[in-house]
Every structure is written in structure tokens, then in C-alpha cells.
PDB file of C-alpha atoms in Angstrom:
ATOM      1  CA  UNK U 584     107.533 106.413 149.486  1.00 44.00           C
ATOM      2  CA  UNK U 585     105.824 105.058 146.399  1.00 45.00           C
ATOM      3  CA  UNK U 586     107.657 107.500 144.165  1.00 44.00           C
ATOM      4  CA  UNK U 587     110.994 106.566 145.741  1.00 45.00           C
ATOM      5  CA  UNK U 588     110.493 102.832 145.120  1.00 44.00           C
ATOM      6  CA  UNK U 589     109.757 103.442 141.443  1.00 46.00           C
ATOM      7  CA  UNK U 590     112.852 105.566 140.979  1.00 48.00           C
ATOM      8  CA  UNK U 591     115.003 102.962 142.702  1.00 49.00           C
ATOM      9  CA  UNK U 592     113.650 100.231 140.428  1.00 48.00           C
ATOM     10  CA  UNK U 593     114.372 102.378 137.376  1.00 48.00           C
ATOM     11  CA  UNK U 594     117.948 102.861 138.545  1.00 46.00           C
ATOM     12  CA  UNK U 595     118.360  99.114 139.027  1.00 50.00           C
ATOM     13  CA  UNK U 596     117.115  98.424 135.489  1.00 45.00           C
ATOM     14  CA  UNK U 597     119.386 101.088 134.022  1.00 48.00           C
ATOM     15  CA  UNK U 598     122.390  99.697 135.948  1.00 51.00           C
ATOM     16  CA  UNK U 599     121.685  96.160 134.754  1.00 48.00           C
ATOM     17  CA  UNK U 600     121.403  97.380 131.159  1.00 47.00           C
ATOM     18  CA  UNK U 601     124.775  99.151 131.369  1.00 45.00           C
ATOM     19  CA  UNK U 602     126.407  96.071 132.871  1.00 52.00           C
ATOM     20  CA  UNK U 603     124.993  93.835 130.130  1.00 46.00           C
ATOM     21  CA  UNK U 604     126.244  96.203 127.450  1.00 47.00           C
ATOM     22  CA  UNK U 605     129.718  96.303 128.979  1.00 52.00           C
ATOM     23  CA  UNK U 606     129.847  92.494 129.026  1.00 53.00           C
ATOM     24  CA  UNK U 607     129.147  92.491 125.253  1.00 49.00           C
ATOM     25  CA  UNK U 608     125.638  91.193 125.513  1.00 46.00           C
ATOM     26  CA  UNK U 609     123.625  91.361 122.290  1.00 49.00           C
ATOM     27  CA  UNK U 610     120.643  93.698 122.416  1.00 51.00           C
ATOM     28  CA  UNK U 611     117.226  92.186 121.738  1.00 53.00           C
ATOM     29  CA  UNK U 612     115.772  93.020 118.302  1.00 55.00           C
ATOM     30  CA  UNK U 613     113.177  95.752 118.271  1.00 54.00           C
ATOM     31  CA  UNK U 614     110.168  95.724 115.900  1.00 45.00           C
ATOM     32  CA  UNK U 615     108.526  99.003 115.001  1.00 46.00           C
ATOM     33  CA  UNK U 616     104.836  98.741 114.113  1.00 43.00           C
ATOM     34  CA  UNK U 617     103.649 101.676 112.053  1.00 49.00           C
ATOM     35  CA  UNK U 618     100.225 102.421 110.674  1.00 46.00           C
ATOM     36  CA  UNK U 619      99.929 102.506 106.897  1.00 52.00           C
ATOM     37  CA  UNK U 620      97.421 104.247 104.731  1.00 53.00           C
ATOM     38  CA  UNK U 621      94.760 101.945 103.335  1.00 49.00           C
ATOM     39  CA  UNK U 622      95.196 103.537  99.928  1.00 49.00           C
ATOM     40  CA  UNK U 623      98.835 102.533  99.447  1.00 54.00           C
ATOM     41  CA  UNK U 624     100.091 100.891  96.283  1.00 57.00           C
ATOM     42  CA  UNK U 625     102.333  97.870  95.795  1.00 62.00           C
ATOM     43  CA  UNK U 626     104.824  97.035  98.521  1.00 71.00           C
ATOM     44  CA  UNK U 627     107.475  95.622  96.187  1.00 75.00           C
ATOM     45  CA  UNK U 628     109.711  94.446  99.042  1.00 81.00           C
ATOM     46  CA  UNK U 629     106.836  92.387 100.426  1.00 82.00           C
ATOM     47  CA  UNK U 630     105.979  91.051  96.978  1.00 81.00           C
ATOM     48  CA  UNK U 631     109.571  89.905  96.509  1.00 84.00           C
ATOM     49  CA  UNK U 632     109.630  88.306  99.942  1.00 88.00           C
ATOM     50  CA  UNK U 633     106.564  86.178  99.108  1.00 84.00           C
ATOM     51  CA  UNK U 634     107.542  85.476  95.476  1.00 87.00           C
ATOM     52  CA  UNK U 635     107.690  81.700  96.050  1.00 90.00           C
ATOM     53  CA  UNK U 636     104.119  81.759  97.318  1.00 87.00           C
ATOM     54  CA  UNK U 637     103.025  83.603  94.182  1.00 90.00           C
ATOM     55  CA  UNK U 638     104.642  80.938  91.986  1.00 92.00           C
ATOM     56  CA  UNK U 639     102.920  78.255  94.026  1.00 91.00           C
ATOM     57  CA  UNK U 640      99.522  79.923  93.628  1.00 89.00           C
ATOM     58  CA  UNK U 641     100.003  80.184  89.852  1.00 92.00           C
ATOM     59  CA  UNK U 642     100.937  76.489  89.606  1.00 91.00           C
ATOM     60  CA  UNK U 643      97.972  75.577  91.798  1.00 88.00           C
ATOM     61  CA  UNK U 644      95.595  77.532  89.545  1.00 88.00           C
ATOM     62  CA  UNK U 645      96.884  75.675  86.498  1.00 87.00           C
ATOM     63  CA  UNK U 646      96.707  72.248  88.150  1.00 85.00           C
ATOM     64  CA  UNK U 647      93.217  72.777  89.587  1.00 82.00           C
ATOM     65  CA  UNK U 648      91.869  73.967  86.246  1.00 80.00           C
ATOM     66  CA  UNK U 649      93.003  70.886  84.349  1.00 78.00           C
ATOM     67  CA  UNK U 650      92.768  68.282  87.134  1.00 73.00           C
ATOM     68  CA  UNK U 651      90.676  65.270  86.105  1.00 66.00           C
ATOM     69  CA  UNK U 652      90.091  66.829  82.688  1.00 71.00           C
ATOM     70  CA  UNK U 653      90.128  64.542  79.679  1.00 68.00           C
ATOM     71  CA  UNK U 654      91.007  67.352  77.278  1.00 76.00           C
ATOM     72  CA  UNK U 655      93.222  69.387  79.608  1.00 73.00           C
ATOM     73  CA  UNK U 656      94.847  72.356  77.948  1.00 76.00           C
ATOM     74  CA  UNK U 657      92.818  71.540  74.840  1.00 81.00           C
ATOM     75  CA  UNK U 658      90.053  73.709  76.286  1.00 82.00           C
ATOM     76  CA  UNK U 659      92.275  76.703  75.502  1.00 84.00           C
ATOM     77  CA  UNK U 660      91.928  75.695  71.838  1.00 87.00           C
ATOM     78  CA  UNK U 661      88.329  74.495  71.676  1.00 89.00           C
ATOM     79  CA  UNK U 662      86.737  77.469  73.429  1.00 90.00           C
ATOM     80  CA  UNK U 663      87.911  80.185  71.005  1.00 91.00           C
ATOM     81  CA  UNK U 664      87.795  77.841  68.012  1.00 92.00           C
ATOM     82  CA  UNK U 665      84.140  76.879  68.376  1.00 94.00           C
ATOM     83  CA  UNK U 666      83.204  80.440  69.290  1.00 94.00           C
ATOM     84  CA  UNK U 667      84.953  81.559  66.098  1.00 94.00           C
ATOM     85  CA  UNK U 668      82.879  79.102  64.043  1.00 95.00           C
ATOM     86  CA  UNK U 669      79.633  80.411  65.560  1.00 95.00           C
ATOM     87  CA  UNK U 670      80.638  84.038  65.018  1.00 95.00           C
ATOM     88  CA  UNK U 671      81.726  83.320  61.438  1.00 94.00           C
ATOM     89  CA  UNK U 672      78.338  81.842  60.564  1.00 95.00           C
ATOM     90  CA  UNK U 673      76.201  84.413  62.395  1.00 94.00           C
ATOM     91  CA  UNK U 674      78.136  87.641  61.935  1.00 94.00           C
ATOM     92  CA  UNK U 675      80.316  86.834  58.946  1.00 92.00           C
ATOM     93  CA  UNK U 676      77.860  84.963  56.715  1.00 92.00           C
ATOM     94  CA  UNK U 677      74.390  85.999  57.856  1.00 93.00           C
ATOM     95  CA  UNK U 678      74.875  89.532  59.211  1.00 92.00           C
ATOM     96  CA  UNK U 679      77.663  90.335  56.703  1.00 91.00           C
ATOM     97  CA  UNK U 680      79.706  92.224  59.293  1.00 93.00           C
ATOM     98  CA  UNK U 681      82.876  93.700  57.807  1.00 90.00           C
ATOM     99  CA  UNK U 682      86.324  92.392  58.676  1.00 92.00           C
ATOM    100  CA  UNK U 683      88.677  95.089  57.304  1.00 91.00           C
ATOM    101  CA  UNK U 684      89.682  92.922  54.336  1.00 89.00           C
ATOM    102  CA  UNK U 685      90.747  89.852  56.334  1.00 93.00           C
ATOM    103  CA  UNK U 686      88.907  86.498  56.262  1.00 94.00           C
ATOM    104  CA  UNK U 687      86.209  86.801  58.899  1.00 95.00           C
ATOM    105  CA  UNK U 688      87.278  83.554  60.587  1.00 94.00           C
ATOM    106  CA  UNK U 689      90.759  84.949  61.178  1.00 95.00           C
ATOM    107  CA  UNK U 690      89.373  88.371  62.036  1.00 96.00           C
ATOM    108  CA  UNK U 691      87.097  87.009  64.754  1.00 95.00           C
ATOM    109  CA  UNK U 692      89.683  84.580  66.122  1.00 96.00           C
ATOM    110  CA  UNK U 693      92.218  87.416  66.453  1.00 95.00           C
ATOM    111  CA  UNK U 694      89.652  89.275  68.561  1.00 95.00           C
ATOM    112  CA  UNK U 695      88.668  86.228  70.602  1.00 95.00           C
ATOM    113  CA  UNK U 696      92.217  85.329  71.689  1.00 96.00           C
ATOM    114  CA  UNK U 697      92.739  88.463  73.825  1.00 96.00           C
ATOM    115  CA  UNK U 698      89.075  88.644  74.795  1.00 96.00           C
ATOM    116  CA  UNK U 699      89.008  85.056  76.088  1.00 95.00           C
ATOM    117  CA  UNK U 700      92.051  85.841  78.187  1.00 96.00           C
ATOM    118  CA  UNK U 701      90.413  88.952  79.602  1.00 96.00           C
ATOM    119  CA  UNK U 702      87.040  87.357  80.375  1.00 94.00           C
ATOM    120  CA  UNK U 703      88.468  84.132  81.844  1.00 93.00           C
ATOM    121  CA  UNK U 704      91.128  85.972  83.858  1.00 94.00           C
ATOM    122  CA  UNK U 705      88.558  88.301  85.412  1.00 94.00           C
ATOM    123  CA  UNK U 706      86.144  85.473  86.200  1.00 92.00           C
ATOM    124  CA  UNK U 707      88.878  83.271  87.692  1.00 90.00           C
ATOM    125  CA  UNK U 708      90.278  86.153  89.712  1.00 89.00           C
ATOM    126  CA  UNK U 709      86.927  87.049  91.260  1.00 88.00           C
ATOM    127  CA  UNK U 710      86.039  83.441  92.060  1.00 85.00           C
ATOM    128  CA  UNK U 711      89.553  82.708  93.300  1.00 80.00           C
ATOM    129  CA  UNK U 712      89.477  85.442  95.921  1.00 79.00           C
ATOM    130  CA  UNK U 713      86.090  84.295  97.203  1.00 75.00           C
ATOM    131  CA  UNK U 714      87.184  80.651  97.202  1.00 72.00           C
ATOM    132  CA  UNK U 715      90.364  81.469  99.129  1.00 69.00           C
ATOM    133  CA  UNK U 716      88.525  82.949 102.110  1.00 66.00           C
ATOM    134  CA  UNK U 717      89.523  80.105 104.440  1.00 68.00           C
ATOM    135  CA  UNK U 718      93.171  80.584 103.565  1.00 73.00           C
ATOM    136  CA  UNK U 719      93.005  84.318 104.251  1.00 71.00           C
ATOM    137  CA  UNK U 720      91.601  83.757 107.739  1.00 68.00           C
ATOM    138  CA  UNK U 721      94.423  81.413 108.790  1.00 72.00           C
ATOM    139  CA  UNK U 722      97.698  82.947 107.645  1.00 74.00           C
ATOM    140  CA  UNK U 723      99.021  86.282 106.464  1.00 76.00           C
ATOM    141  CA  UNK U 724     100.225  86.776 102.908  1.00 77.00           C
ATOM    142  CA  UNK U 725      99.703  89.527 100.326  1.00 82.00           C
ATOM    143  CA  UNK U 726      96.002  89.105  99.513  1.00 83.00           C
ATOM    144  CA  UNK U 727      96.530  90.644  96.100  1.00 88.00           C
ATOM    145  CA  UNK U 728      98.414  87.498  95.077  1.00 89.00           C
ATOM    146  CA  UNK U 729      95.191  85.496  94.795  1.00 88.00           C
ATOM    147  CA  UNK U 730      93.499  87.433  91.957  1.00 90.00           C
ATOM    148  CA  UNK U 731      96.820  88.192  90.229  1.00 92.00           C
ATOM    149  CA  UNK U 732      97.842  84.525  90.310  1.00 92.00           C
ATOM    150  CA  UNK U 733      94.578  83.591  88.589  1.00 91.00           C
ATOM    151  CA  UNK U 734      95.292  86.205  85.917  1.00 94.00           C
ATOM    152  CA  UNK U 735      98.873  85.015  85.406  1.00 94.00           C
ATOM    153  CA  UNK U 736      97.758  81.382  85.069  1.00 93.00           C
ATOM    154  CA  UNK U 737      95.499  82.348  82.169  1.00 93.00           C
ATOM    155  CA  UNK U 738      98.563  83.450  80.175  1.00 94.00           C
ATOM    156  CA  UNK U 739      99.099  79.743  79.454  1.00 92.00           C
ATOM    157  CA  UNK U 740      95.756  79.609  77.643  1.00 92.00           C
ATOM    158  CA  UNK U 741      96.596  82.809  75.793  1.00 95.00           C
ATOM    159  CA  UNK U 742      99.886  81.320  74.596  1.00 94.00           C
ATOM    160  CA  UNK U 743      98.207  78.133  73.378  1.00 93.00           C
ATOM    161  CA  UNK U 744      95.477  80.079  71.557  1.00 94.00           C
ATOM    162  CA  UNK U 745      98.154  82.290  69.971  1.00 94.00           C
ATOM    163  CA  UNK U 746      99.833  79.179  68.557  1.00 95.00           C
ATOM    164  CA  UNK U 747      96.509  78.190  67.005  1.00 94.00           C
ATOM    165  CA  UNK U 748      96.273  81.702  65.570  1.00 95.00           C
ATOM    166  CA  UNK U 749      99.731  81.246  64.044  1.00 94.00           C
ATOM    167  CA  UNK U 750      98.596  77.971  62.476  1.00 94.00           C
ATOM    168  CA  UNK U 751      95.517  79.632  60.972  1.00 94.00           C
ATOM    169  CA  UNK U 752      97.666  82.423  59.559  1.00 94.00           C
ATOM    170  CA  UNK U 753      99.915  79.871  57.891  1.00 95.00           C
ATOM    171  CA  UNK U 754      96.825  78.117  56.503  1.00 94.00           C
ATOM    172  CA  UNK U 755      95.545  81.379  54.989  1.00 92.00           C
ATOM    173  CA  UNK U 756      99.020  82.448  53.861  1.00 93.00           C
ATOM    174  CA  UNK U 757      99.137  85.621  55.977  1.00 92.00           C
ATOM    175  CA  UNK U 758     102.487  86.918  57.253  1.00 91.00           C
ATOM    176  CA  UNK U 759     102.719  89.274  60.274  1.00 89.00           C
ATOM    177  CA  UNK U 760     103.900  92.795  59.509  1.00 89.00           C
ATOM    178  CA  UNK U 761     106.344  95.071  61.334  1.00 88.00           C
ATOM    179  CA  UNK U 762     103.523  96.114  63.637  1.00 87.00           C
ATOM    180  CA  UNK U 763     104.060  92.782  65.392  1.00 88.00           C
ATOM    181  CA  UNK U 764     107.066  94.395  67.113  1.00 91.00           C
ATOM    182  CA  UNK U 765     104.599  96.403  69.204  1.00 92.00           C
ATOM    183  CA  UNK U 766     102.836  93.273  70.476  1.00 93.00           C
ATOM    184  CA  UNK U 767     104.784  93.045  73.787  1.00 94.00           C
ATOM    185  CA  UNK U 768     103.454  96.508  74.667  1.00 96.00           C
ATOM    186  CA  UNK U 769      99.950  95.435  73.636  1.00 96.00           C
ATOM    187  CA  UNK U 770     100.168  92.286  75.761  1.00 96.00           C
ATOM    188  CA  UNK U 771     101.339  94.261  78.808  1.00 96.00           C
ATOM    189  CA  UNK U 772      98.379  96.572  78.302  1.00 97.00           C
ATOM    190  CA  UNK U 773      96.072  93.550  78.088  1.00 97.00           C
ATOM    191  CA  UNK U 774      97.382  92.108  81.363  1.00 97.00           C
ATOM    192  CA  UNK U 775      97.094  95.437  83.183  1.00 96.00           C
ATOM    193  CA  UNK U 776      93.510  95.817  81.971  1.00 97.00           C
ATOM    194  CA  UNK U 777      92.507  92.331  83.092  1.00 96.00           C
ATOM    195  CA  UNK U 778      94.265  92.706  86.450  1.00 95.00           C
ATOM    196  CA  UNK U 779      92.785  96.127  87.161  1.00 95.00           C
ATOM    197  CA  UNK U 780      89.279  94.933  86.328  1.00 95.00           C
ATOM    198  CA  UNK U 781      89.796  91.820  88.472  1.00 94.00           C
ATOM    199  CA  UNK U 782      90.929  93.835  91.486  1.00 93.00           C
ATOM    200  CA  UNK U 783      87.931  96.163  91.306  1.00 93.00           C
ATOM    201  CA  UNK U 784      85.343  93.420  90.795  1.00 91.00           C
ATOM    202  CA  UNK U 785      86.850  90.994  93.323  1.00 88.00           C
ATOM    203  CA  UNK U 786      86.865  93.743  95.973  1.00 85.00           C
ATOM    204  CA  UNK U 787      83.160  94.278  95.312  1.00 86.00           C
ATOM    205  CA  UNK U 788      82.335  90.578  94.993  1.00 83.00           C
ATOM    206  CA  UNK U 789      83.690  89.524  98.375  1.00 79.00           C
ATOM    207  CA  UNK U 790      81.384  92.066 100.023  1.00 77.00           C
ATOM    208  CA  UNK U 791      78.452  91.909  97.597  1.00 79.00           C
ATOM    209  CA  UNK U 792      77.936  88.375  96.266  1.00 75.00           C
ATOM    210  CA  UNK U 793      75.599  89.738  93.596  1.00 79.00           C
ATOM    211  CA  UNK U 794      78.727  90.607  91.598  1.00 82.00           C
ATOM    212  CA  UNK U 795      79.716  86.938  91.410  1.00 78.00           C
ATOM    213  CA  UNK U 796      76.277  85.940  90.149  1.00 82.00           C
ATOM    214  CA  UNK U 797      76.307  88.781  87.599  1.00 84.00           C
ATOM    215  CA  UNK U 798      79.782  87.979  86.216  1.00 85.00           C
ATOM    216  CA  UNK U 799      78.469  86.178  83.135  1.00 83.00           C
ATOM    217  CA  UNK U 800      76.203  89.091  82.257  1.00 86.00           C
ATOM    218  CA  UNK U 801      78.944  91.664  82.920  1.00 87.00           C
ATOM    219  CA  UNK U 802      81.469  89.868  80.704  1.00 88.00           C
ATOM    220  CA  UNK U 803      78.920  89.472  77.904  1.00 87.00           C
ATOM    221  CA  UNK U 804      78.064  93.165  77.935  1.00 89.00           C
ATOM    222  CA  UNK U 805      81.737  94.137  77.963  1.00 90.00           C
ATOM    223  CA  UNK U 806      82.403  91.928  74.939  1.00 92.00           C
ATOM    224  CA  UNK U 807      80.020  93.942  72.762  1.00 91.00           C
ATOM    225  CA  UNK U 808      81.664  97.131  74.030  1.00 92.00           C
ATOM    226  CA  UNK U 809      84.903  95.931  72.409  1.00 94.00           C
ATOM    227  CA  UNK U 810      85.544  95.200  68.694  1.00 95.00           C
ATOM    228  CA  UNK U 811      85.478  91.416  69.009  1.00 95.00           C
ATOM    229  CA  UNK U 812      82.860  90.619  66.355  1.00 94.00           C
ATOM    230  CA  UNK U 813      83.051  93.893  64.428  1.00 95.00           C
ATOM    231  CA  UNK U 814      85.878  96.249  63.403  1.00 94.00           C
ATOM    232  CA  UNK U 815      86.494  99.516  65.223  1.00 94.00           C
ATOM    233  CA  UNK U 816      86.198 101.248  61.851  1.00 92.00           C
ATOM    234  CA  UNK U 817      82.394 100.906  62.143  1.00 93.00           C
ATOM    235  CA  UNK U 818      82.444 103.403  65.014  1.00 93.00           C
ATOM    236  CA  UNK U 819      81.891 106.983  63.769  1.00 93.00           C
ATOM    237  CA  UNK U 820      85.089 109.002  63.597  1.00 91.00           C
ATOM    238  CA  UNK U 821      83.814 111.573  66.098  1.00 92.00           C
ATOM    239  CA  UNK U 822      83.329 108.860  68.750  1.00 94.00           C
ATOM    240  CA  UNK U 823      86.473 106.791  68.193  1.00 93.00           C
ATOM    241  CA  UNK U 824      88.635 108.504  70.815  1.00 92.00           C
ATOM    242  CA  UNK U 825      85.871 108.134  73.358  1.00 95.00           C
ATOM    243  CA  UNK U 826      85.522 104.502  72.293  1.00 96.00           C
ATOM    244  CA  UNK U 827      89.285 103.978  72.790  1.00 95.00           C
ATOM    245  CA  UNK U 828      88.963 104.724  76.519  1.00 96.00           C
ATOM    246  CA  UNK U 829      88.081 101.039  76.758  1.00 96.00           C
ATOM    247  CA  UNK U 830      91.621  99.562  76.836  1.00 96.00           C
ATOM    248  CA  UNK U 831      90.531  96.314  75.156  1.00 97.00           C
ATOM    249  CA  UNK U 832      89.746  98.319  72.004  1.00 96.00           C
ATOM    250  CA  UNK U 833      93.429  99.168  71.572  1.00 96.00           C
ATOM    251  CA  UNK U 834      94.482  95.643  72.561  1.00 97.00           C
ATOM    252  CA  UNK U 835      92.245  93.890  70.016  1.00 97.00           C
ATOM    253  CA  UNK U 836      92.854  96.344  67.191  1.00 96.00           C
ATOM    254  CA  UNK U 837      96.590  96.326  67.944  1.00 96.00           C
ATOM    255  CA  UNK U 838      96.802  92.531  67.779  1.00 95.00           C
ATOM    256  CA  UNK U 839      94.801  92.435  64.555  1.00 96.00           C
ATOM    257  CA  UNK U 840      97.067  95.073  63.052  1.00 95.00           C
ATOM    258  CA  UNK U 841     100.236  93.176  63.976  1.00 94.00           C
ATOM    259  CA  UNK U 842      98.941  89.741  63.059  1.00 94.00           C
ATOM    260  CA  UNK U 843      96.706  90.393  60.057  1.00 93.00           C
ATOM    261  CA  UNK U 844      97.610  93.867  58.830  1.00 91.00           C
ATOM    262  CA  UNK U 845      93.952  94.900  58.836  1.00 91.00           C
ATOM    263  CA  UNK U 846      95.008  98.507  59.470  1.00 90.00           C
ATOM    264  CA  UNK U 847      98.047 100.526  60.455  1.00 91.00           C
ATOM    265  CA  UNK U 848      99.022 100.124  64.084  1.00 93.00           C
ATOM    266  CA  UNK U 849      96.384 102.192  65.983  1.00 94.00           C
ATOM    267  CA  UNK U 850      98.769 104.251  68.079  1.00 95.00           C
ATOM    268  CA  UNK U 851      96.014 106.656  69.046  1.00 94.00           C
ATOM    269  CA  UNK U 852      93.938 103.782  70.445  1.00 96.00           C
ATOM    270  CA  UNK U 853      96.984 102.361  72.219  1.00 96.00           C
ATOM    271  CA  UNK U 854      97.957 105.687  73.767  1.00 96.00           C
ATOM    272  CA  UNK U 855      94.480 106.414  75.130  1.00 96.00           C
ATOM    273  CA  UNK U 856      93.923 102.785  76.142  1.00 96.00           C
ATOM    274  CA  UNK U 857      97.278 102.519  77.920  1.00 97.00           C
ATOM    275  CA  UNK U 858      96.419 105.544  80.060  1.00 97.00           C
ATOM    276  CA  UNK U 859      93.090 103.933  80.920  1.00 97.00           C
ATOM    277  CA  UNK U 860      94.769 100.583  81.683  1.00 97.00           C
ATOM    278  CA  UNK U 861      97.334 102.153  84.023  1.00 96.00           C
ATOM    279  CA  UNK U 862      94.619 104.182  85.764  1.00 97.00           C
ATOM    280  CA  UNK U 863      92.378 101.120  86.074  1.00 96.00           C
ATOM    281  CA  UNK U 864      95.204  99.038  87.531  1.00 96.00           C
ATOM    282  CA  UNK U 865      96.559 101.609  89.994  1.00 94.00           C
ATOM    283  CA  UNK U 866      93.131 102.531  91.319  1.00 95.00           C
ATOM    284  CA  UNK U 867      92.253  98.824  91.467  1.00 93.00           C
ATOM    285  CA  UNK U 868      95.340  98.134  93.589  1.00 92.00           C
ATOM    286  CA  UNK U 869      94.537 101.059  95.890  1.00 91.00           C
ATOM    287  CA  UNK U 870      90.894 100.069  96.348  1.00 90.00           C
ATOM    288  CA  UNK U 871      91.824  96.422  96.874  1.00 89.00           C
ATOM    289  CA  UNK U 872      94.349  97.385  99.552  1.00 86.00           C
ATOM    290  CA  UNK U 873      91.781  99.620 101.217  1.00 84.00           C
ATOM    291  CA  UNK U 874      89.277  96.755 101.437  1.00 80.00           C
ATOM    292  CA  UNK U 875      91.555  93.786 102.149  1.00 77.00           C
ATOM    293  CA  UNK U 876      91.529  94.464 105.895  1.00 71.00           C
ATOM    294  CA  UNK U 877      87.973  93.174 106.113  1.00 66.00           C
ATOM    295  CA  UNK U 878      88.193  90.352 103.550  1.00 65.00           C
ATOM    296  CA  UNK U 879      88.552  87.594 106.139  1.00 56.00           C
ATOM    297  CA  UNK U 880      85.551  88.913 108.091  1.00 55.00           C
ATOM    298  CA  UNK U 881      83.334  89.255 105.047  1.00 53.00           C
ATOM    299  CA  UNK U 882      84.272  86.005 103.301  1.00 54.00           C
TER     300      UNK U 882
END
């Protein structure tokens, strides 16, 4: 008897469904929930869907950084400018570090502009993800937006510092060469490098807070692993390709080549560095996506 009652109920449901269809009733929408590998890359459709949120996060980063600041965007000028003065005295005058024929002040500033972007973008991205823990626990959105928005906001500082670089070049009477045409590629490589590094470190930092406390030390060590205060020509020829695995080597030397003409455009550095930057970014995205499921619990 139990089996018969179930079958009868099933027939009633099927009959009602047929009747509703014949009357032109609209079927209820059906959502399919599918599992997804943790190691997936960008979901571009989802990124496009939340594009307004990304723009909001970038604007928020910019506003928060300069809120109640007397100097405001002037910090994007003062930070590399005063660092350049210190480096010029210590490394240019006292240590007599070479500058590939360019005035050392310009040489160091050309290295500091991309390096300041990289170091500040990575630091902001790591701190931004940790600081946004409360937001992640309340509403869903692509978590990767938080570190990438911090990186994108730092492009404002890079643009301002580049204008100062242009003013210094006019002061010294230096005209960019044809290598400057490659600068968009160099800048894309710079952004990929900063974003990839941010994704790796922020994924570690939200689980191991030691990373946040060690950020200053990490950035300082990485600076001396890139040709910020010295030219890449000081590296022995046999080690230069190994040295170029660091993407910031190609970025800094490429910008100096285009802006100052210190050397021919280092295509070998750019080729090796671009491969490293793409690998760093793609693996950073994959690892970030693999860990983001537990971000709200760990934060």
C-alpha cells in the first residue's frame, strides 16, 4: 500500500505539470550548482559582472590613502625624490657606483619610479586583503579584487612620479629615444610582476601574519636584488640571464633604456623577465583562488 500511494502522488504531480504547461505557464528557473577546481584561473565573466565594484574599490583605495593628508598626492613626488637625494649622496658620490653614463640622480630616480610602484603596490595589496576581512565575511564578491584594486590605485602614484621624471629629463636636456615605444610592454610587465607577487604574499599573509610583519624586510631585500642603485652591467656576463629571471630587472633596465638611453633596449632581459612575470601572475592567481575559500575563516 505504501508503494501504491507514492506512485499515485507521482502521477498527480506529473498531471499537474502537464496541465500547467498546456495553459502556458512559465517554468520556474533552474540553477545548476557545479563544483569547480580550486586551481582555476580568472573567471572573466564574473570579473565583468562585478566591474563596478572593482572601480569602487580602486577609488576607495585612492581616497583612503590621501584622506586628511596635508600633502595628498605630493607623497608620490616626495618619496622617490628624497630617496633619490639620499642614494645620490651615498651611492653616487661616496661609493662612486656607476650609472652607465647618465647623471646618477636621473639614473637612480629612473630606477626608483618603477620600484616604488612595485614595493608600495605589494605592501598595500597584502594589507588591503587583511584589512578587508570583515567585508569578505558578509558578502560575496571576487576576493581577488581587493589586492588587485590596491595595485591599480598605485598607478596614480606611478604616473605622477613619471611626470617628475619627465621634468628632470628636461632639466638635464635628455630626450627619450625610440626605445620609449616599448614602454607600454614594460609597464604591463611591471604590473603583472607586482600583482603576481601581491597575490602570493597576501595568500600567505592572511594565514601567517608573520608575512605582514616581515613585509618591510622582504621589500628591502628585493630592492637590492634589482638594479635600483646600481646598473645591471655590474653583474658578470655569465650570470646576467639568471639575474634577468627577476622581472623587475627587465622593467628597470627597460625604462632606463627608453628614458635615458643608458643602453640599447635589453630585449633579452625583457623576454626572460616577461616569462617570469606571466608565470608569477598565473600561479599567483591559481594559489589565491585555491586559498580564498578559507579567507573569511582565517581573517
